[in-house]
Each structure stands twice: as C-alpha cells, then as structure tokens.
Amino acid sequence: YSSMQRALIVEDEFILGLMAQDLLEREGFTVVGNVPSGEEALALARSQRPDIIFMDLMLQGATDGVDTALRIRQF
C-alpha cells in the first residue's frame, strides 16, 4: 500500500485502536484519526475523507458502528 492511502480507525477500546494504528502505519497507511465514538468518526470522515475506515460495531456514545457507517455512506 502506498502512504497516500488514508485510514480512519473507530474503536472504543484504546489498546485495540493503538494496535490497529500501528499495524496500518507499518503497512504504509496514513492514519487520519483514531476515535472512540460514531459522532467523532462522522466529523473526521467528513473533513478528512479517508480511503478506508476500520470501525468497531459497538462504540461509545449514542451512535453504533452500523449507524455510523450508514451515515458516512451518505456523504
């Protein structure tokens, strides 16, 4: 993968988010955000336009991963 590929991580387990970020960066991704909630993911996805999003299904806050993904697809 080239370093031009931008990834967003949405994971409410801090350690898992860090592990995912480390793995993605070693594979050449630029991680544009690593957030624990759907609300934060929506804001970053809109502003950063990542190429790929790695999202947990159960998140902090009122919005789960499925609803967040559906809303991001509407951008």
Short mmCIF file of N, CA and C in Angstrom, two decimals:
data_model
loop_
_atom_site.label_atom_id
_atom_site.label_comp_id
_atom_site.label_asym_id
_atom_site.label_seq_id
_atom_site.Cartn_x
_atom_site.Cartn_y
_atom_site.Cartn_z
N TYR A 1 0.84 -1.19 0.00
CA TYR A 1 0.00 0.00 0.00
C TYR A 1 0.87 1.24 0.00
N SER A 2 0.42 2.27 -0.65
CA SER A 2 1.20 3.50 -0.66
C SER A 2 0.83 4.36 0.53
N SER A 3 1.72 5.26 0.89
CA SER A 3 1.44 6.14 2.02
C SER A 3 0.33 7.12 1.71
N MET A 4 -0.13 7.15 0.47
CA MET A 4 -1.21 8.05 0.10
C MET A 4 -2.57 7.52 0.57
N GLN A 5 -2.64 6.27 0.93
CA GLN A 5 -3.91 5.72 1.40
C GLN A 5 -4.16 6.16 2.82
N ARG A 6 -5.33 6.77 3.03
CA ARG A 6 -5.67 7.36 4.32
C ARG A 6 -6.70 6.50 5.03
N ALA A 7 -6.44 6.20 6.30
CA ALA A 7 -7.32 5.33 7.07
C ALA A 7 -7.84 6.06 8.30
N LEU A 8 -9.08 5.74 8.65
CA LEU A 8 -9.69 6.22 9.89
C LEU A 8 -10.02 5.00 10.74
N ILE A 9 -9.65 5.04 12.00
CA ILE A 9 -9.93 3.95 12.94
C ILE A 9 -11.00 4.44 13.91
N VAL A 10 -12.04 3.63 14.07
CA VAL A 10 -13.11 3.95 15.01
C VAL A 10 -13.23 2.76 15.96
N GLU A 11 -12.64 2.90 17.13
CA GLU A 11 -12.53 1.80 18.09
C GLU A 11 -12.54 2.38 19.49
N ASP A 12 -13.48 1.93 20.32
CA ASP A 12 -13.58 2.47 21.67
C ASP A 12 -12.68 1.77 22.69
N GLU A 13 -12.07 0.69 22.31
CA GLU A 13 -11.07 0.03 23.17
C GLU A 13 -9.71 0.64 22.82
N PHE A 14 -9.19 1.45 23.72
CA PHE A 14 -7.98 2.23 23.46
C PHE A 14 -6.83 1.39 22.92
N ILE A 15 -6.53 0.28 23.58
CA ILE A 15 -5.40 -0.56 23.18
C ILE A 15 -5.61 -1.14 21.78
N LEU A 16 -6.83 -1.59 21.48
CA LEU A 16 -7.10 -2.13 20.15
C LEU A 16 -6.94 -1.05 19.08
N GLY A 17 -7.37 0.16 19.39
CA GLY A 17 -7.18 1.26 18.44
C GLY A 17 -5.71 1.53 18.17
N LEU A 18 -4.90 1.51 19.23
CA LEU A 18 -3.46 1.72 19.05
C LEU A 18 -2.83 0.59 18.25
N MET A 19 -3.24 -0.64 18.52
CA MET A 19 -2.70 -1.78 17.78
C MET A 19 -3.07 -1.67 16.30
N ALA A 20 -4.31 -1.31 16.02
CA ALA A 20 -4.74 -1.16 14.63
C ALA A 20 -3.96 -0.04 13.95
N GLN A 21 -3.75 1.06 14.66
CA GLN A 21 -3.00 2.17 14.08
C GLN A 21 -1.57 1.76 13.76
N ASP A 22 -0.94 1.06 14.68
CA ASP A 22 0.43 0.60 14.47
C ASP A 22 0.51 -0.30 13.24
N LEU A 23 -0.41 -1.24 13.14
CA LEU A 23 -0.43 -2.17 12.01
C LEU A 23 -0.63 -1.42 10.69
N LEU A 24 -1.58 -0.53 10.66
CA LEU A 24 -1.86 0.21 9.42
C LEU A 24 -0.69 1.09 9.02
N GLU A 25 -0.08 1.75 9.98
CA GLU A 25 1.07 2.60 9.65
C GLU A 25 2.25 1.78 9.15
N ARG A 26 2.45 0.59 9.72
CA ARG A 26 3.52 -0.29 9.23
C ARG A 26 3.25 -0.75 7.81
N GLU A 27 1.98 -0.82 7.43
CA GLU A 27 1.60 -1.23 6.08
C GLU A 27 1.55 -0.05 5.10
N GLY A 28 1.91 1.13 5.57
CA GLY A 28 2.02 2.28 4.69
C GLY A 28 0.83 3.22 4.65
N PHE A 29 -0.18 2.97 5.49
CA PHE A 29 -1.33 3.87 5.54
C PHE A 29 -0.99 5.11 6.36
N THR A 30 -1.62 6.21 6.03
CA THR A 30 -1.61 7.40 6.87
C THR A 30 -2.90 7.37 7.67
N VAL A 31 -2.78 7.29 8.98
CA VAL A 31 -3.96 7.25 9.84
C VAL A 31 -4.39 8.69 10.13
N VAL A 32 -5.57 9.06 9.64
CA VAL A 32 -6.05 10.44 9.78
C VAL A 32 -6.83 10.65 11.07
N GLY A 33 -7.13 9.57 11.79
CA GLY A 33 -7.82 9.68 13.06
C GLY A 33 -7.99 8.32 13.70
N ASN A 34 -8.08 8.34 15.03
CA ASN A 34 -8.28 7.13 15.82
C ASN A 34 -9.22 7.55 16.94
N VAL A 35 -10.51 7.32 16.74
CA VAL A 35 -11.52 7.88 17.65
C VAL A 35 -12.41 6.80 18.24
N PRO A 36 -13.02 7.07 19.42
CA PRO A 36 -13.83 6.06 20.10
C PRO A 36 -15.33 6.14 19.85
N SER A 37 -15.82 7.16 19.15
CA SER A 37 -17.27 7.32 19.02
C SER A 37 -17.70 7.57 17.58
N GLY A 38 -18.94 7.21 17.31
CA GLY A 38 -19.52 7.44 16.00
C GLY A 38 -19.59 8.91 15.64
N GLU A 39 -19.90 9.74 16.63
CA GLU A 39 -20.01 11.17 16.39
C GLU A 39 -18.67 11.75 15.93
N GLU A 40 -17.59 11.35 16.59
CA GLU A 40 -16.26 11.82 16.19
C GLU A 40 -15.88 11.26 14.82
N ALA A 41 -16.27 10.01 14.57
CA ALA A 41 -15.98 9.39 13.27
C ALA A 41 -16.68 10.14 12.15
N LEU A 42 -17.92 10.55 12.36
CA LEU A 42 -18.65 11.29 11.34
C LEU A 42 -17.94 12.60 11.01
N ALA A 43 -17.52 13.32 12.02
CA ALA A 43 -16.85 14.60 11.79
C ALA A 43 -15.53 14.39 11.04
N LEU A 44 -14.74 13.41 11.45
CA LEU A 44 -13.45 13.17 10.78
C LEU A 44 -13.63 12.63 9.38
N ALA A 45 -14.58 11.75 9.19
CA ALA A 45 -14.82 11.20 7.85
C ALA A 45 -15.21 12.31 6.89
N ARG A 46 -16.01 13.25 7.37
CA ARG A 46 -16.43 14.36 6.52
C ARG A 46 -15.26 15.29 6.20
N SER A 47 -14.43 15.58 7.19
CA SER A 47 -13.35 16.54 6.96
C SER A 47 -12.10 15.93 6.34
N GLN A 48 -11.81 14.68 6.65
CA GLN A 48 -10.56 14.05 6.19
C GLN A 48 -10.71 13.16 4.96
N ARG A 49 -11.92 12.71 4.68
CA ARG A 49 -12.19 11.85 3.51
C ARG A 49 -11.22 10.67 3.42
N PRO A 50 -11.22 9.78 4.42
CA PRO A 50 -10.31 8.62 4.37
C PRO A 50 -10.68 7.67 3.25
N ASP A 51 -9.68 6.92 2.78
CA ASP A 51 -9.91 5.91 1.74
C ASP A 51 -10.56 4.67 2.32
N ILE A 52 -10.27 4.40 3.59
CA ILE A 52 -10.80 3.20 4.25
C ILE A 52 -11.06 3.53 5.72
N ILE A 53 -12.10 2.91 6.26
CA ILE A 53 -12.44 3.10 7.67
C ILE A 53 -12.54 1.74 8.33
N PHE A 54 -11.81 1.57 9.43
CA PHE A 54 -11.88 0.36 10.24
C PHE A 54 -12.73 0.70 11.45
N MET A 55 -13.93 0.09 11.54
CA MET A 55 -14.88 0.50 12.56
C MET A 55 -15.39 -0.67 13.39
N ASP A 56 -15.36 -0.46 14.70
CA ASP A 56 -15.96 -1.39 15.64
C ASP A 56 -17.48 -1.24 15.54
N LEU A 57 -18.21 -2.29 15.86
CA LEU A 57 -19.67 -2.21 15.81
C LEU A 57 -20.25 -1.54 17.06
N MET A 58 -19.65 -1.81 18.20
CA MET A 58 -20.14 -1.22 19.46
C MET A 58 -19.19 -0.10 19.86
N LEU A 59 -19.73 1.11 19.93
CA LEU A 59 -18.90 2.29 20.18
C LEU A 59 -19.40 3.08 21.38
N GLN A 60 -18.58 3.99 21.86
CA GLN A 60 -19.00 4.94 22.88
C GLN A 60 -20.01 5.89 22.26
N GLY A 61 -20.90 6.42 23.07
CA GLY A 61 -21.84 7.43 22.59
C GLY A 61 -23.13 6.83 22.08
N ALA A 62 -23.94 7.66 21.48
CA ALA A 62 -25.29 7.28 21.08
C ALA A 62 -25.34 6.54 19.75
N THR A 63 -24.31 6.64 18.94
CA THR A 63 -24.32 6.07 17.60
C THR A 63 -23.43 4.84 17.53
N ASP A 64 -23.99 3.69 17.10
CA ASP A 64 -23.16 2.48 16.98
C ASP A 64 -22.44 2.47 15.64
N GLY A 65 -21.62 1.45 15.42
CA GLY A 65 -20.81 1.37 14.22
C GLY A 65 -21.62 1.21 12.95
N VAL A 66 -22.70 0.46 13.01
CA VAL A 66 -23.54 0.25 11.82
C VAL A 66 -24.20 1.56 11.40
N ASP A 67 -24.81 2.25 12.36
CA ASP A 67 -25.46 3.53 12.04
C ASP A 67 -24.45 4.55 11.54
N THR A 68 -23.28 4.57 12.16
CA THR A 68 -22.23 5.49 11.73
C THR A 68 -21.82 5.20 10.28
N ALA A 69 -21.62 3.94 9.97
CA ALA A 69 -21.23 3.56 8.60
C ALA A 69 -22.30 3.96 7.60
N LEU A 70 -23.55 3.73 7.93
CA LEU A 70 -24.64 4.11 7.03
C LEU A 70 -24.67 5.62 6.81
N ARG A 71 -24.44 6.37 7.85
CA ARG A 71 -24.43 7.83 7.71
C ARG A 71 -23.24 8.31 6.90
N ILE A 72 -22.08 7.68 7.08
CA ILE A 72 -20.89 8.08 6.31
C ILE A 72 -21.11 7.78 4.82
N ARG A 73 -21.76 6.71 4.51
CA ARG A 73 -22.02 6.37 3.09
C ARG A 73 -22.86 7.41 2.39
N GLN A 74 -23.59 8.22 3.14
CA GLN A 74 -24.44 9.25 2.56
C GLN A 74 -23.66 10.49 2.14
N PHE A 75 -22.39 10.60 2.54
CA PHE A 75 -21.57 11.77 2.18
C PHE A 75 -21.41 11.85 0.68
#
